[in-house]
PDB file of C-alpha atoms in Angstrom:
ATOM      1  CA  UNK A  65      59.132 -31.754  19.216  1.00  0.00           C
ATOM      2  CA  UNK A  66      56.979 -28.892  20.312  1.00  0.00           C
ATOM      3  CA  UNK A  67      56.316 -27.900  23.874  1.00  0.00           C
ATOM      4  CA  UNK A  68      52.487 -28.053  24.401  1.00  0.00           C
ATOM      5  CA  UNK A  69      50.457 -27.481  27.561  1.00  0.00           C
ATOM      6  CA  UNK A  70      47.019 -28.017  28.281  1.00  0.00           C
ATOM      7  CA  UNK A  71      45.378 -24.806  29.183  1.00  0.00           C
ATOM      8  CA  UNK A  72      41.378 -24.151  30.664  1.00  0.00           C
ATOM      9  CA  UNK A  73      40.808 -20.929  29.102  1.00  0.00           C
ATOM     10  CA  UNK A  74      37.408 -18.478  30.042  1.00  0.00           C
ATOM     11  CA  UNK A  75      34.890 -17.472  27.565  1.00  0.00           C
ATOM     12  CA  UNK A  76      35.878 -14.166  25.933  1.00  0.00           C
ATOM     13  CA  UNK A  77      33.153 -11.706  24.249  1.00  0.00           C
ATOM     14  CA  UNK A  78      35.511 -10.363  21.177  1.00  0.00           C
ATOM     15  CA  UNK A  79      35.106  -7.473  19.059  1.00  0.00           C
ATOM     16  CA  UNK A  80      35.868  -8.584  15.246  1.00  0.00           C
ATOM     17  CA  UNK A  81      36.597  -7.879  11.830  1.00  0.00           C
ATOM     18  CA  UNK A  82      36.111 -11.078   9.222  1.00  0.00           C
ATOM     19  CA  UNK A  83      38.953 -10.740   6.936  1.00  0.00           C
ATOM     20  CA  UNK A  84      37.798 -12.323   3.610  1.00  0.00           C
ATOM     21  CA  UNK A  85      39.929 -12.936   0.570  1.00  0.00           C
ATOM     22  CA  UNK A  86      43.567 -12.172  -0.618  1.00  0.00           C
ATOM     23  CA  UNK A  87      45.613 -13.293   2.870  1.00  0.00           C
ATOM     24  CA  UNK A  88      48.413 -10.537   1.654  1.00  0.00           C
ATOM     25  CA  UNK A  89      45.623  -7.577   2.241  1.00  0.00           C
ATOM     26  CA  UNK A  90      44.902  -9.085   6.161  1.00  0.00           C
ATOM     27  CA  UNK A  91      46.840  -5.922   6.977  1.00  0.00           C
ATOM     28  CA  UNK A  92      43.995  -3.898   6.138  1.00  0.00           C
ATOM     29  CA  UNK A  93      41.131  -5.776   8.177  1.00  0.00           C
ATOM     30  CA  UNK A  94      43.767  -5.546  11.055  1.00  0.00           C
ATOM     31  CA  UNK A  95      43.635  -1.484  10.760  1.00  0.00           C
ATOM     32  CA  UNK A  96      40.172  -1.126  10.343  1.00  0.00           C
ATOM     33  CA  UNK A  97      39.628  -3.376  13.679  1.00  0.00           C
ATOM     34  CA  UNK A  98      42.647  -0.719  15.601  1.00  0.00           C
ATOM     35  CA  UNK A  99      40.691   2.318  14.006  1.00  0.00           C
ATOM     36  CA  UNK A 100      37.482   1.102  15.113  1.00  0.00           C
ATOM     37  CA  UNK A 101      38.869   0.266  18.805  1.00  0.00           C
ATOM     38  CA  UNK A 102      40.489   4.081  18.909  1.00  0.00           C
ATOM     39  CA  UNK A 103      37.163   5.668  17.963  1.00  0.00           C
ATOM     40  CA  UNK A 104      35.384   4.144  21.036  1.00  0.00           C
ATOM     41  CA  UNK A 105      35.094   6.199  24.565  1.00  0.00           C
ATOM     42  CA  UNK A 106      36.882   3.808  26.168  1.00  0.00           C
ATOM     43  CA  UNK A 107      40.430   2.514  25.962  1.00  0.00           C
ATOM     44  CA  UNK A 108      40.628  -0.911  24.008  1.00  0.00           C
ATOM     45  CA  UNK A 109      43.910  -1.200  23.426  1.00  0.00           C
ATOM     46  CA  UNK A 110      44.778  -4.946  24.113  1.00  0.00           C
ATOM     47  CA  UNK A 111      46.885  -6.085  26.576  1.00  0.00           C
ATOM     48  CA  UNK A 112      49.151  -9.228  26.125  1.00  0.00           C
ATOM     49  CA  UNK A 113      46.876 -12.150  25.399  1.00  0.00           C
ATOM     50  CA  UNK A 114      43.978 -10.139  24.488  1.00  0.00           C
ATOM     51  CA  UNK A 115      44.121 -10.097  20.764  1.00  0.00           C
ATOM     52  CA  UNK A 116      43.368 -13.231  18.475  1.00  0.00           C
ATOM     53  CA  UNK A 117      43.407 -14.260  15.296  1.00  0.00           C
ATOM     54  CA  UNK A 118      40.742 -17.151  13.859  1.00  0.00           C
ATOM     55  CA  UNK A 119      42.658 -18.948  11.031  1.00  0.00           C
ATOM     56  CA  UNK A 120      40.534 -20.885   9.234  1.00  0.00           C
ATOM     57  CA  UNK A 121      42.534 -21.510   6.533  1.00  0.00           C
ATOM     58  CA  UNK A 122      45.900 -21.894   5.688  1.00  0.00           C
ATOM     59  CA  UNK A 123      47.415 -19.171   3.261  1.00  0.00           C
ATOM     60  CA  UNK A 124      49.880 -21.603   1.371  1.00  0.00           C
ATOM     61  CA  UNK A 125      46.538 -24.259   0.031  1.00  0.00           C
ATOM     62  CA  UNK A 126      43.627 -21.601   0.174  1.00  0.00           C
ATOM     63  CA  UNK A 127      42.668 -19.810  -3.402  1.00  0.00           C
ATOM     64  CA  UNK A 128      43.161 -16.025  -1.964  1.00  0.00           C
ATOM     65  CA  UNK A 129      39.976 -15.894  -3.155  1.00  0.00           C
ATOM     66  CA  UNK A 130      38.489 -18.101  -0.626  1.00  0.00           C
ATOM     67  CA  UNK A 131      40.994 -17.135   2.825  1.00  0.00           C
ATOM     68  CA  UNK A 132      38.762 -16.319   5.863  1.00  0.00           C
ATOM     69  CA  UNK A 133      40.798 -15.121   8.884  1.00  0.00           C
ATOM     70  CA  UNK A 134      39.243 -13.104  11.707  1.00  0.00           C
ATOM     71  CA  UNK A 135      40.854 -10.932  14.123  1.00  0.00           C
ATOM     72  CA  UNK A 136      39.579  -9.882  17.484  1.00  0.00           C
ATOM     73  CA  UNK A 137      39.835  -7.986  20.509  1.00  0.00           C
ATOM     74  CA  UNK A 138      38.507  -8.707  23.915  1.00  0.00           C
ATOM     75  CA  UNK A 139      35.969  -6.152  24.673  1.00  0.00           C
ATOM     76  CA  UNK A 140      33.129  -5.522  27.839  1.00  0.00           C
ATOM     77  CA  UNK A 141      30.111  -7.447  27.640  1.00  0.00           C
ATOM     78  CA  UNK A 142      28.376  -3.924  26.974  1.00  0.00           C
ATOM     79  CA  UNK A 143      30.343  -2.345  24.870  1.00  0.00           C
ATOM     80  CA  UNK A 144      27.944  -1.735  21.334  1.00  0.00           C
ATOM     81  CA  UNK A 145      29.532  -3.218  18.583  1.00  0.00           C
ATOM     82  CA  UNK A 146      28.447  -1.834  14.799  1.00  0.00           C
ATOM     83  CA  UNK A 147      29.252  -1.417  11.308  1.00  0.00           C
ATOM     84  CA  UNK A 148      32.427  -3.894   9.924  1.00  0.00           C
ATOM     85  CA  UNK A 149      32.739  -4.695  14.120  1.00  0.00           C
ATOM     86  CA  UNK A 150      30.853  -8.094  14.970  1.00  0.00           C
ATOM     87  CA  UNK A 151      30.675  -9.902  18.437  1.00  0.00           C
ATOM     88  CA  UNK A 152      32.039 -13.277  18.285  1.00  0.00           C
ATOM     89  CA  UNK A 153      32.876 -15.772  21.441  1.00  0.00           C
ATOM     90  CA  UNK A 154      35.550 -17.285  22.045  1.00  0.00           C
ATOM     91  CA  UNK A 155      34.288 -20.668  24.155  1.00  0.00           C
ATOM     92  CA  UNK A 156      35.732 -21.556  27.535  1.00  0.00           C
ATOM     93  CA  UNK A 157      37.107 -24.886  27.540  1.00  0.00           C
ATOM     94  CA  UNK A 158      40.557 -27.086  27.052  1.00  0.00           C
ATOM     95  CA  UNK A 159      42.996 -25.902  24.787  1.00  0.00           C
ATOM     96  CA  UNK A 160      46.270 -27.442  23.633  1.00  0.00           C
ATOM     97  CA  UNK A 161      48.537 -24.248  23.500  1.00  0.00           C
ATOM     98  CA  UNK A 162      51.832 -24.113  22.000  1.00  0.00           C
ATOM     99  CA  UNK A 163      54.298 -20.904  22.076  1.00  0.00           C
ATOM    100  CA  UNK A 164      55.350 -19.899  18.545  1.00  0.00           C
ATOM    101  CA  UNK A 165      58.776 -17.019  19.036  1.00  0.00           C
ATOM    102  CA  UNK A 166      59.713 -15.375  16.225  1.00  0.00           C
ATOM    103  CA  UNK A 167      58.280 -14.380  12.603  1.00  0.00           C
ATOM    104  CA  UNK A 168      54.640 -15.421  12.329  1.00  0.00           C
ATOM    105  CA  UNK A 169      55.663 -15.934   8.358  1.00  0.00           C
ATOM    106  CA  UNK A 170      56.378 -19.643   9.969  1.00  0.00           C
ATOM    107  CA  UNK A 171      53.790 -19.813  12.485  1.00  0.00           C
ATOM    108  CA  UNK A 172      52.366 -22.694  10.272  1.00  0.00           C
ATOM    109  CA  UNK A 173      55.768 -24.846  11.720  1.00  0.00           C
ATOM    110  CA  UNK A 174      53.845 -24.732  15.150  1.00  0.00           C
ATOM    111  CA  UNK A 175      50.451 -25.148  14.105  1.00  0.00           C
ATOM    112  CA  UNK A 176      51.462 -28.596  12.108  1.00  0.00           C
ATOM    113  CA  UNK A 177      53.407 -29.532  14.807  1.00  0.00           C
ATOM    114  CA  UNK A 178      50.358 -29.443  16.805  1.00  0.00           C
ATOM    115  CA  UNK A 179      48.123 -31.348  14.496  1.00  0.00           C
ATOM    116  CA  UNK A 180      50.843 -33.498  12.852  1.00  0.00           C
ATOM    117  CA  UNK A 181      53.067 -34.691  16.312  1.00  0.00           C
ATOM    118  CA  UNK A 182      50.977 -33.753  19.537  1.00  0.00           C
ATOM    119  CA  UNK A 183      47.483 -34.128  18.237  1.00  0.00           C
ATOM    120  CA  UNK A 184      47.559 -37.520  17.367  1.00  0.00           C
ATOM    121  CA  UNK A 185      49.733 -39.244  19.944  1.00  0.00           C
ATOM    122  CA  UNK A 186      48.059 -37.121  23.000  1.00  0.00           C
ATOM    123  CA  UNK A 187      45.538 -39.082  23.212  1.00  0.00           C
ATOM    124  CA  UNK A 188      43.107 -35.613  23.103  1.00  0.00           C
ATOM    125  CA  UNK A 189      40.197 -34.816  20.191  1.00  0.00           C
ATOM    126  CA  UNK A 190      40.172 -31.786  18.570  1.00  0.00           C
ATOM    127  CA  UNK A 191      36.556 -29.479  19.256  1.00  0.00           C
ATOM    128  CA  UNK A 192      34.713 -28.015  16.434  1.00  0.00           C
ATOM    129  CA  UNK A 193      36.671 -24.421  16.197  1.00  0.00           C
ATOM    130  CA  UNK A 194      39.209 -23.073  14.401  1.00  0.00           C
ATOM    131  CA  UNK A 195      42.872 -22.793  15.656  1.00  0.00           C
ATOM    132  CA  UNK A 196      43.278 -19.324  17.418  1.00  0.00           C
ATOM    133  CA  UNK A 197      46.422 -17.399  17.800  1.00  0.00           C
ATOM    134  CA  UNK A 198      46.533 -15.361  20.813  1.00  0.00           C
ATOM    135  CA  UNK A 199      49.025 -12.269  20.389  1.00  0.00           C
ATOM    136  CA  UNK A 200      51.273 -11.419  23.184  1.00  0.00           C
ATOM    137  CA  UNK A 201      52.941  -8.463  21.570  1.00  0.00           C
ATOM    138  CA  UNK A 202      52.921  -6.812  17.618  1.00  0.00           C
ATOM    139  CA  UNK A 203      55.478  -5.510  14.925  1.00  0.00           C
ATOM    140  CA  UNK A 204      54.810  -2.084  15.786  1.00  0.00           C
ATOM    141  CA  UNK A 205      56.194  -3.142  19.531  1.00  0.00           C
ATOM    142  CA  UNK A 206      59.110  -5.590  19.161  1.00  0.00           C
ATOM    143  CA  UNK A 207      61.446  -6.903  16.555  1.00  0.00           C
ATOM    144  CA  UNK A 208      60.161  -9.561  14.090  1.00  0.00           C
ATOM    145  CA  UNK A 209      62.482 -12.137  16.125  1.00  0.00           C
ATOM    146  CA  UNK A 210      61.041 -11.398  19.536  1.00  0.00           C
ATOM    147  CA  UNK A 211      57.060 -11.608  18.361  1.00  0.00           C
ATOM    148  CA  UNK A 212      55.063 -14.122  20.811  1.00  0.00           C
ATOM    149  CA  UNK A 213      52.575 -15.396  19.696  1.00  0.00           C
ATOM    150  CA  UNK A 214      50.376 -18.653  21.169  1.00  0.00           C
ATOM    151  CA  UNK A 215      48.802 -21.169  18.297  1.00  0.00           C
ATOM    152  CA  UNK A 216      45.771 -22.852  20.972  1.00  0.00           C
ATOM    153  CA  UNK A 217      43.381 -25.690  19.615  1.00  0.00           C
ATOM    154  CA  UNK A 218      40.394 -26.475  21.428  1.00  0.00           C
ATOM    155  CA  UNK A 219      39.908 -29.829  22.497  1.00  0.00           C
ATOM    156  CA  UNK A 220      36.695 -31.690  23.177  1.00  0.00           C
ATOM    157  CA  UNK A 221      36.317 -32.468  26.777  1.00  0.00           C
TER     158      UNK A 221
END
């Protein structure tokens, strides 16, 4: 059994690249997002809990062909976004938020143990948004075993 918390989360104003098609290439939309952040005036580098993923999908039953995953960064409400960079929100409300350690290769273990065990014996609906994963730390920081990553579902109120 997973350990899930409830969490009331703020509305965040994200910077984002829509990665669309073969999940293996995600890599790419995740550099063009980190070389669009380093070309602005001001720092963007993310702290922990400040980067997210949208999965839409799941890479194992999606044709690559159809995948849609975005990734974002939280950004100022003023900062101009252009080009590949779109603004998306990320809605305040209740999420159910559950720690994934370790490769996110697995990460799908945590998300289907939220839907599959919490979800329906919680007593809680699911809201009309994708689950999010909310990086606390990258590759390029920490060994694969000590990545921390948070898989959060939002929850109708």
């Amino acid at each position: 059994m997973i350990n899930v918390t409830i969490k009331n989360m703020p509305a965040r104003r994200l910077a984002v690249v829509e990665h669309r098609g073969n999940p293996e290439k995600v890599g790419d939309s995740v550099n063009k997002l980190i070389n669009w952040a380093k070309s602005q005036s001001i720092s963007l580098k993310p702290n922990a809990g400040e980067a997210f993923g949208f999965a839409y999908d799941d890479p194992k039953t999606t044709e690559a062909t159809e995948f849609r995953f975005d990734l974002g960064i939280t950004v100022p409400e003023k900062l101009k976004l252009e080009g590949d960079v779109i603004e998306k929100r990320l809605p305040s409300g209740r999420y159910a938020v559950a720690m994934h350690k370790g490769s996110r290769d697995n990460i799908g273990d945590t998300i289907y143990g939220l839907c599959r065990d919490w979800l329906p014996n919680s007593g809680e609906e699911l809201g009309d948004f994708p689950c999010i994963f909310c990086y606390y730390n990258f590759d390029h920081e920490v060994a694969e075993t000590e990545l921390l990553t948070e898989c959060w579902l939002l929850l109708k109120d």
